[in-house]
Tab-separated table of C-alpha atoms and ligand atoms in Angstrom:
chain	number	residue	atom	x	y	z
A	1435	MET	CA	-17.841	8.856	-30.667
A	1436	GLU	CA	-16.534	9.271	-27.886
A	1437	LYS	CA	-14.156	11.984	-27.927
A	1438	ALA	CA	-10.816	11.698	-27.459
A	1439	VAL	CA	-8.379	12.256	-24.676
A	1440	ARG	CA	-5.921	15.234	-25.354
A	1441	ARG	CA	-4.551	16.458	-22.131
A	1442	ILE	CA	-4.252	14.102	-18.913
A	1443	GLY	CA	-3.440	14.562	-15.205
A	1444	VAL	CA	-1.775	12.181	-12.871
A	1445	PHE	CA	-1.396	12.527	-9.302
A	1446	THR	CA	-0.803	10.781	-5.702
A	1447	SER	CA	-2.774	10.531	-3.459
A	1448	GLY	CA	-3.051	9.244	0.617
A	1449	GLY	CA	-0.686	7.053	2.017
A	1450	ASP	CA	2.304	7.275	-0.505
A	1451	ALA	CA	4.203	3.954	-1.375
A	1452	PRO	CA	7.494	2.873	-2.657
A	1453	GLY	CA	6.505	2.472	-7.101
A	1454	MET	CA	4.612	5.500	-7.228
A	1455	ASN	CA	7.258	7.223	-9.457
A	1456	ALA	CA	7.735	4.334	-11.564
A	1457	ALA	CA	3.914	4.236	-12.049
A	1458	ILE	CA	3.957	8.196	-12.229
A	1459	ARG	CA	6.920	7.543	-15.186
A	1460	SER	CA	4.796	4.840	-16.629
A	1461	VAL	CA	1.491	7.248	-17.938
A	1462	VAL	CA	3.620	9.830	-18.767
A	1463	ARG	CA	6.064	8.198	-20.817
A	1464	THR	CA	2.581	6.074	-22.439
A	1465	ALA	CA	0.709	9.350	-23.138
A	1466	ILE	CA	4.024	10.677	-24.741
A	1467	HIS	CA	3.530	7.607	-26.683
A	1468	MET	CA	0.130	7.689	-27.674
A	1469	GLY	CA	0.409	11.714	-28.068
A	1470	ILE	CA	-1.342	12.653	-25.148
A	1471	GLU	CA	0.027	15.374	-23.017
A	1472	CYS	CA	0.630	15.013	-19.276
A	1473	VAL	CA	0.479	17.354	-16.090
A	1474	GLY	CA	1.242	16.273	-13.059
A	1475	ILE	CA	-1.138	17.313	-9.710
A	1476	ARG	CA	1.360	17.918	-6.872
A	1477	ARG	CA	-0.662	16.593	-3.270
A	1478	GLY	CA	-3.159	14.805	-4.023
A	1479	TYR	CA	-6.814	16.503	-4.789
A	1480	HIS	CA	-5.283	19.297	-2.007
A	1481	GLY	CA	-3.583	20.461	-5.124
A	1482	LEU	CA	-6.603	20.036	-7.565
A	1483	ILE	CA	-7.877	22.361	-5.557
A	1484	ASN	CA	-5.309	24.598	-5.449
A	1485	GLY	CA	-4.076	24.440	-8.956
A	1486	ASP	CA	-0.907	23.122	-8.383
A	1487	PHE	CA	0.750	21.267	-11.117
A	1488	VAL	CA	3.695	20.698	-13.025
A	1489	THR	CA	3.864	19.816	-16.524
A	1490	LEU	CA	5.526	17.237	-17.254
A	1491	ASN	CA	7.369	15.577	-20.200
A	1492	PHE	CA	9.296	12.979	-21.395
A	1493	ASP	CA	12.527	14.261	-19.739
A	1494	SER	CA	11.331	14.847	-16.710
A	1495	VAL	CA	10.370	11.751	-15.320
A	1496	SER	CA	13.752	10.159	-16.254
A	1497	GLY	CA	15.137	7.878	-13.755
A	1498	LEU	CA	12.242	8.362	-11.520
A	1499	SER	CA	11.344	4.186	-11.562
A	1500	ARG	CA	14.553	3.404	-8.665
A	1501	ARG	CA	13.236	6.544	-6.810
A	1502	GLY	CA	11.379	6.028	-3.350
A	1503	GLY	CA	8.330	8.515	-2.584
A	1504	THR	CA	6.430	10.427	-5.304
A	1505	MET	CA	8.654	13.738	-6.895
A	1506	LEU	CA	4.003	14.806	-6.601
A	1507	TYR	CA	3.501	14.974	-3.621
A	1508	SER	CA	1.213	13.083	-1.606
A	1509	ALA	CA	-1.555	14.935	0.931
A	1510	ARG	CA	-4.533	13.764	2.093
A	1511	SER	CA	-6.889	16.761	1.330
A	1512	GLU	CA	-10.141	17.814	3.791
A	1513	ASP	CA	-11.535	20.523	1.769
A	1514	PHE	CA	-11.944	18.064	-1.147
A	1515	LYS	CA	-14.560	16.145	0.800
A	1516	SER	CA	-17.313	19.457	0.650
A	1517	GLU	CA	-18.948	19.923	-2.495
A	1518	VAL	CA	-17.048	23.914	-2.079
A	1519	GLY	CA	-13.855	21.816	-3.092
A	1520	ARG	CA	-14.746	19.575	-5.827
A	1521	GLU	CA	-15.938	22.415	-7.545
A	1522	ARG	CA	-12.499	23.917	-7.602
A	1523	ALA	CA	-11.207	21.093	-8.506
A	1524	VAL	CA	-13.259	20.430	-11.962
A	1525	ALA	CA	-12.539	24.178	-12.204
A	1526	THR	CA	-8.854	23.841	-12.304
A	1527	CYS	CA	-9.459	20.570	-14.538
A	1528	LYS	CA	-10.971	22.388	-16.772
A	1529	LEU	CA	-8.287	25.611	-16.711
A	1530	LEU	CA	-6.024	23.255	-17.699
A	1531	GLY	CA	-7.726	21.687	-19.867
A	1532	LEU	CA	-7.092	18.409	-18.506
A	1533	ASP	CA	-9.897	15.563	-20.029
A	1534	ALA	CA	-8.834	13.016	-17.404
A	1535	LEU	CA	-7.808	12.063	-14.202
A	1536	VAL	CA	-5.413	9.094	-13.225
A	1537	GLY	CA	-5.156	9.159	-9.790
A	1538	ILE	CA	-2.524	6.940	-7.932
A	1539	GLY	CA	-3.702	5.646	-4.234
A	1540	GLY	CA	-6.148	3.581	-2.136
A	1541	ASP	CA	-9.780	3.223	-1.893
A	1542	GLY	CA	-10.398	6.622	-0.665
A	1543	THR	CA	-8.479	8.267	-3.737
A	1544	PHE	CA	-11.275	5.922	-5.849
A	1545	ARG	CA	-13.826	7.498	-3.421
A	1546	GLY	CA	-12.578	10.993	-4.084
A	1547	LEU	CA	-12.465	10.029	-8.680
A	1548	LEU	CA	-15.757	9.018	-8.409
A	1549	THR	CA	-17.215	12.071	-7.184
A	1550	LEU	CA	-14.547	13.479	-10.796
A	1551	ALA	CA	-16.355	11.332	-12.225
A	1552	ASP	CA	-20.233	12.268	-11.652
A	1553	LYS	CA	-18.796	15.521	-12.556
A	1554	GLY	CA	-17.670	14.857	-16.034
A	1555	LEU	CA	-14.449	13.653	-16.301
A	1556	SER	CA	-12.399	10.326	-17.361
A	1557	VAL	CA	-11.246	8.833	-14.084
A	1558	ILE	CA	-8.626	5.566	-13.617
A	1559	GLY	CA	-7.793	4.379	-10.482
A	1560	ILE	CA	-4.089	2.798	-10.189
A	1561	PRO	CA	-3.618	1.030	-6.212
A	1562	GLY	CA	-1.085	2.510	-4.370
A	1563	THR	CA	-0.622	1.317	-1.291
A	1564	ILE	CA	1.935	-0.632	1.000
A	1565	ASP	CA	-0.675	-2.550	2.685
A	1566	ASN	CA	-2.079	-4.594	-0.236
A	1567	ASP	CA	-6.419	-3.992	1.427
A	1568	ILE	CA	-6.999	-2.710	-1.737
A	1569	ALA	CA	-10.095	-5.872	-2.206
A	1570	CYS	CA	-10.199	-5.831	-5.730
A	1571	SER	CA	-6.523	-6.243	-6.589
A	1572	THR	CA	-4.270	-8.913	-5.547
A	1573	TYR	CA	-1.449	-7.184	-5.374
A	1574	THR	CA	-0.541	-3.273	-4.904
A	1575	ILE	CA	2.043	-1.250	-5.503
A	1576	GLY	CA	4.894	-1.209	-2.536
A	1577	TYR	CA	3.716	-3.850	-0.824
A	1578	ASP	CA	6.769	-6.187	-1.693
A	1579	THR	CA	9.605	-3.143	-1.154
A	1580	ALA	CA	7.663	-2.150	2.480
A	1581	CYS	CA	8.097	-6.421	3.436
A	1582	ASN	CA	11.241	-6.447	2.624
A	1583	THR	CA	12.332	-3.761	4.148
A	1584	ALA	CA	10.421	-5.351	7.560
A	1585	VAL	CA	12.385	-8.459	7.377
A	1586	GLU	CA	15.726	-6.136	6.355
A	1587	SER	CA	15.096	-5.419	9.605
A	1588	ILE	CA	13.477	-7.964	11.358
A	1589	ASP	CA	17.037	-9.997	10.276
A	1590	LYS	CA	19.340	-7.788	11.799
A	1591	LEU	CA	16.891	-7.232	15.070
A	1592	ARG	CA	17.377	-11.161	15.221
A	1593	ASP	CA	21.403	-11.352	15.555
A	1594	THR	CA	21.040	-9.468	18.548
A	1595	MET	CA	18.040	-11.217	20.563
A	1596	GLN	CA	19.430	-14.194	19.730
A	1597	SER	CA	23.128	-13.099	21.730
A	1598	HIS	CA	20.714	-11.732	24.413
A	1599	GLU	CA	18.501	-14.577	24.225
A	1600	ARG	CA	15.567	-11.990	23.872
A	1601	CYS	CA	11.422	-11.569	22.586
A	1602	SER	CA	11.167	-9.296	19.975
A	1603	VAL	CA	7.762	-7.855	19.390
A	1604	VAL	CA	8.337	-6.518	16.494
A	1605	GLU	CA	4.884	-4.130	14.884
A	1606	VAL	CA	4.604	-3.711	11.161
A	1607	MET	CA	2.242	-0.989	9.447
A	1608	GLY	CA	-0.956	-2.743	8.423
A	1609	ARG	CA	-4.271	-0.958	10.781
A	1610	HIS	CA	-6.713	-3.121	9.507
A	1611	ALA	CA	-5.184	-5.656	6.910
A	1612	GLY	CA	-2.395	-8.323	8.392
A	1613	HIS	CA	-0.514	-8.834	5.057
A	1614	VAL	CA	2.338	-7.032	5.363
A	1615	ALA	CA	2.627	-8.579	9.129
A	1616	LEU	CA	1.982	-12.300	7.504
A	1617	ASN	CA	3.779	-12.437	4.569
A	1618	VAL	CA	6.611	-10.642	7.156
A	1619	GLY	CA	6.058	-13.504	9.472
A	1620	VAL	CA	6.542	-16.270	7.132
A	1621	ALA	CA	9.834	-14.685	5.123
A	1622	CYS	CA	11.474	-14.417	8.421
A	1623	GLY	CA	10.546	-17.893	9.832
A	1624	ALA	CA	8.123	-15.694	13.091
A	1625	THR	CA	7.788	-17.551	16.473
A	1626	ALA	CA	4.546	-16.097	16.332
A	1627	VAL	CA	2.445	-13.885	13.379
A	1628	LEU	CA	-0.774	-11.579	14.563
A	1629	VAL	CA	-3.230	-9.851	12.683
A	1630	PRO	CA	-5.982	-7.070	13.291
A	1631	GLU	CA	-8.150	-10.028	10.841
A	1632	GLN	CA	-8.333	-12.480	13.688
A	1633	VAL	CA	-9.743	-12.535	17.550
A	1634	VAL	CA	-5.657	-12.688	19.080
A	1635	ASN	CA	-6.300	-15.742	22.150
A	1636	TYR	CA	-3.227	-14.925	23.873
A	1637	GLU	CA	-2.332	-18.049	25.039
A	1638	THR	CA	-2.857	-20.255	22.174
A	1639	ASP	CA	-1.296	-18.125	19.333
A	1640	LEU	CA	1.490	-16.402	21.561
A	1641	VAL	CA	2.236	-18.193	24.641
A	1642	GLU	CA	2.024	-21.725	23.635
A	1643	PRO	CA	4.312	-21.619	20.528
A	1644	ILE	CA	6.914	-19.645	22.812
A	1645	ARG	CA	6.646	-22.552	25.160
A	1646	ARG	CA	6.705	-24.934	22.304
A	1647	ALA	CA	9.819	-23.061	20.793
A	1648	ARG	CA	11.684	-23.129	24.274
A	1649	LEU	CA	11.220	-26.594	25.058
A	1650	SER	CA	12.893	-27.417	21.872
A	1651	GLY	CA	16.159	-25.632	22.990
A	1652	ARG	CA	15.088	-22.081	21.410
A	1653	THR	CA	16.670	-19.352	23.503
A	1654	HIS	CA	15.622	-16.216	21.646
A	1655	PHE	CA	11.911	-15.655	20.513
A	1656	MET	CA	10.512	-13.060	16.631
A	1657	ILE	CA	7.248	-12.184	17.236
A	1658	ILE	CA	5.392	-10.023	14.195
A	1659	VAL	CA	2.323	-7.763	15.359
A	1660	ALA	CA	0.526	-5.773	12.900
A	1661	GLU	CA	-0.298	-2.234	13.422
A	1662	GLY	CA	-3.912	-2.526	13.876
A	1663	VAL	CA	-3.859	-6.603	16.382
A	1664	GLN	CA	-5.776	-4.551	19.758
A	1665	GLY	CA	-4.053	-3.079	22.241
A	1666	GLY	CA	-0.405	-2.833	20.062
A	1667	ALA	CA	2.738	-4.255	20.558
A	1668	TYR	CA	3.850	-3.393	24.200
A	1669	GLU	CA	0.218	-4.776	25.538
A	1670	VAL	CA	1.221	-8.005	23.864
A	1671	ALA	CA	4.822	-7.704	24.579
A	1672	LYS	CA	3.676	-7.295	28.570
A	1673	GLN	CA	1.594	-10.506	28.016
A	1674	ILE	CA	4.201	-12.396	27.296
A	1675	HIS	CA	6.736	-11.326	29.705
A	1676	GLU	CA	3.834	-12.316	32.608
A	1677	ALA	CA	3.672	-15.515	30.918
A	1678	THR	CA	6.708	-16.218	30.550
A	1679	ALA	CA	9.206	-14.011	32.386
A	1680	LEU	CA	11.303	-13.176	29.409
A	1681	ASP	CA	13.150	-10.469	28.471
A	1682	THR	CA	11.120	-8.563	25.590
A	1683	ARG	CA	11.775	-5.849	23.518
A	1684	VAL	CA	9.242	-3.501	21.568
A	1685	THR	CA	10.947	-2.236	17.998
A	1686	ILE	CA	8.011	-0.493	16.133
A	1687	LEU	CA	9.295	-0.659	12.200
A	1688	GLY	CA	6.982	2.832	11.906
A	1689	HIS	CA	7.375	4.705	7.930
A	1690	VAL	CA	10.718	3.634	7.328
A	1691	GLN	CA	8.896	0.675	5.690
A	1692	ARG	CA	7.297	3.669	3.730
A	1693	GLY	CA	10.414	4.426	2.467
A	1694	GLY	CA	13.485	3.550	-0.274
A	1695	ALA	CA	14.457	2.411	-3.511
A	1696	PRO	CA	11.485	0.442	-4.612
A	1697	THR	CA	11.619	-3.315	-5.972
A	1698	VAL	CA	11.823	-5.260	-8.970
A	1699	ARG	CA	8.437	-6.181	-8.111
A	1700	ASP	CA	6.905	-2.713	-7.866
A	1701	ARG	CA	8.694	-1.406	-10.553
A	1702	VAL	CA	7.357	-4.047	-13.089
A	1703	ALA	CA	3.390	-3.217	-11.088
A	1704	ALA	CA	3.703	0.184	-11.217
A	1705	THR	CA	5.220	-0.161	-14.712
A	1706	TYR	CA	2.283	-2.145	-16.093
A	1707	MET	CA	-0.465	-0.403	-14.211
A	1708	GLY	CA	0.357	3.424	-15.080
A	1709	TYR	CA	0.791	1.676	-18.656
A	1710	GLU	CA	-2.799	0.286	-18.472
A	1711	ALA	CA	-4.376	3.072	-17.448
A	1712	VAL	CA	-3.615	5.605	-20.616
A	1713	ARG	CA	-4.409	2.892	-22.365
A	1714	LEU	CA	-7.545	2.694	-20.975
A	1715	LEU	CA	-8.803	6.030	-21.175
A	1716	ALA	CA	-6.834	6.103	-25.247
A	1717	GLU	CA	-10.031	4.096	-25.398
A	1718	GLY	CA	-12.284	5.900	-24.420
A	1719	LYS	CA	-12.801	4.174	-20.919
A	1720	THR	CA	-13.648	5.843	-17.868
A	1721	CYS	CA	-14.760	5.017	-14.155
A	1722	ARG	CA	-12.204	2.242	-13.834
A	1723	VAL	CA	-9.702	1.264	-11.191
A	1724	VAL	CA	-6.104	-1.127	-12.568
A	1725	ALA	CA	-5.981	-4.289	-10.741
A	1726	MET	CA	-4.186	-7.703	-10.890
A	1727	ASP	CA	-5.722	-10.839	-11.122
A	1728	GLY	CA	-2.798	-12.786	-9.949
A	1729	GLU	CA	-0.338	-12.092	-12.250
A	1730	SER	CA	-2.284	-10.378	-14.699
A	1731	TYR	CA	-3.615	-6.927	-15.315
A	1732	VAL	CA	-7.347	-6.076	-15.342
A	1733	ASP	CA	-9.622	-3.746	-14.438
A	1734	TYR	CA	-12.658	-2.955	-13.156
A	1735	ASP	CA	-15.420	-0.395	-12.775
A	1736	ILE	CA	-14.656	1.493	-9.824
A	1737	HIS	CA	-18.006	1.223	-7.533
A	1738	GLU	CA	-17.208	-2.362	-8.317
A	1739	ALA	CA	-14.004	-2.244	-7.357
A	1740	LEU	CA	-15.002	-0.819	-3.847
A	1741	ALA	CA	-17.447	-3.049	-3.203
A	1742	MET	CA	-15.107	-6.000	-2.921
A	1743	LYS	CA	-14.166	-7.855	0.166
A	1744	LYS	CA	-10.371	-9.242	0.711
A	1745	GLY	CA	-9.460	-11.486	3.841
A	1746	LEU	CA	-6.151	-13.106	4.650
A	1747	ASP	CA	-4.428	-14.772	2.196
A	1748	GLN	CA	-5.411	-18.466	3.324
A	1749	GLN	CA	-2.915	-20.489	1.768
A	1750	THR	CA	-0.436	-18.044	3.132
A	1751	TYR	CA	-1.712	-18.251	7.078
A	1752	THR	CA	-2.060	-21.851	6.683
A	1753	VAL	CA	1.075	-21.894	6.036
A	1754	MET	CA	2.360	-19.610	9.057
A	1755	ARG	CA	-0.356	-21.589	11.688
A	1756	ALA	CA	2.072	-25.080	10.345
A	1757	LEU	CA	5.438	-23.484	11.194
A	1758	THR	CA	4.647	-21.686	13.947
A	1759	GLY	CA	2.666	-25.110	15.382
A	1760	VAL	CA	-0.429	-22.994	16.547
A	1761	GLN	CA	-3.316	-25.641	16.238
B	2306	ADP	P1	-6.282	6.353	0.257
B	2306	ADP	O1	-6.627	6.684	-1.093
B	2306	ADP	O2	-4.965	5.524	1.146
B	2306	ADP	O3	-7.007	5.490	0.951
B	2306	ADP	P2	-7.400	8.766	2.183
B	2306	ADP	O4	-8.867	7.485	2.222
B	2306	ADP	O5	-6.899	9.984	3.004
B	2306	ADP	O6	-6.496	7.463	1.287
B	2306	ADP	O7	-8.108	9.000	1.021
B	2306	ADP	C1	-7.360	9.883	0.107
B	2306	ADP	C2	-7.752	11.260	-0.195
B	2306	ADP	O8	-9.127	11.162	-0.991
B	2306	ADP	C3	-8.780	12.299	1.211
B	2306	ADP	O9	-7.682	12.981	1.870
B	2306	ADP	C4	-9.925	13.123	0.263
B	2306	ADP	O10	-9.676	14.043	0.090
B	2306	ADP	C5	-9.902	11.988	-0.848
B	2306	ADP	N1	-11.566	11.148	-0.694
B	2306	ADP	C6	-11.259	9.996	0.123
B	2306	ADP	N2	-12.796	9.214	0.340
B	2306	ADP	C7	-13.331	9.754	-0.303
B	2306	ADP	C8	-14.876	10.415	-0.225
B	2306	ADP	N3	-15.582	9.488	-0.323
B	2306	ADP	N4	-15.579	11.548	-1.504
B	2306	ADP	C9	-14.568	12.489	-1.697
B	2306	ADP	N5	-13.171	12.094	-1.580
B	2306	ADP	C10	-12.911	11.295	-0.429
């Protein structure tokens, strides 16, 4: 018979994302509801190695859903990548009496969880990243808030670009994935969107859409570039200026996209995922990632999840190309 889970640890790791707090709250409240104790591990794997923890109860997560960032802090830990570090993490879990861990983060965090599962701990991952680049899940916590933050800033930029008849090149987050850029580009009616998944042809993907828009009378232009696009936003701006002589300005939105109160979508997704994580542990499951398949909540074996691949949403990509006039 499976050993009942009595005490679990929850932590956030890797890049933070709005909604992580709502997930922590949900894990804690669901655990309490199921008669399981909950300990918060601070600063991801770093805290696990150093015994940096806080006991969490019903009240300690009150009002947390609406708060951006993560109350448990997030960090990247090089020490955890060594066997010595991992042994120390396991020792902390023993000391704290933890039967299981819930890690909220990205693929790196899930890889870390696997190493702890090999050492006998029960582990569950929850996908939290603004980039929406976790293959097993159609949605990751933080994506909607980050896109909304970017769109809000771009709408403001557009006002001034329009007044001065300029071309704006806005770099949004996404080192390896263009989901944010594509979604934001469609939402704000960009002239062109460049993503790292596609080799960029400056002439056809960038200059032609600008020329076409110019011919139809437009005097300001909005280009959305994902962080990971080769050359980055400054190279894109240079190419535009050389080809069109337009007054071109670069704005890098940067970390502002990681902050702010989570949207309804992120709060709800985080809350469901937190619930599912504890439910799986209570049912004796381990080594799973909670995920979304469309609007449904599902779970996958972590090995299976890490082997999956995710491309750009083709429907959104097709719509973007149609609206920007790219052939
Ligand atoms: P994310 O979880 O957002 O993908 P990282 O890739 O930075 O972020 O991973 C977060 C942390 O997970 C790392 O700092 C490291 O401690 C741990 N980690 C990442 N990859 C591995 C791995 N292959 N084995 C063990 N731990 C890992």
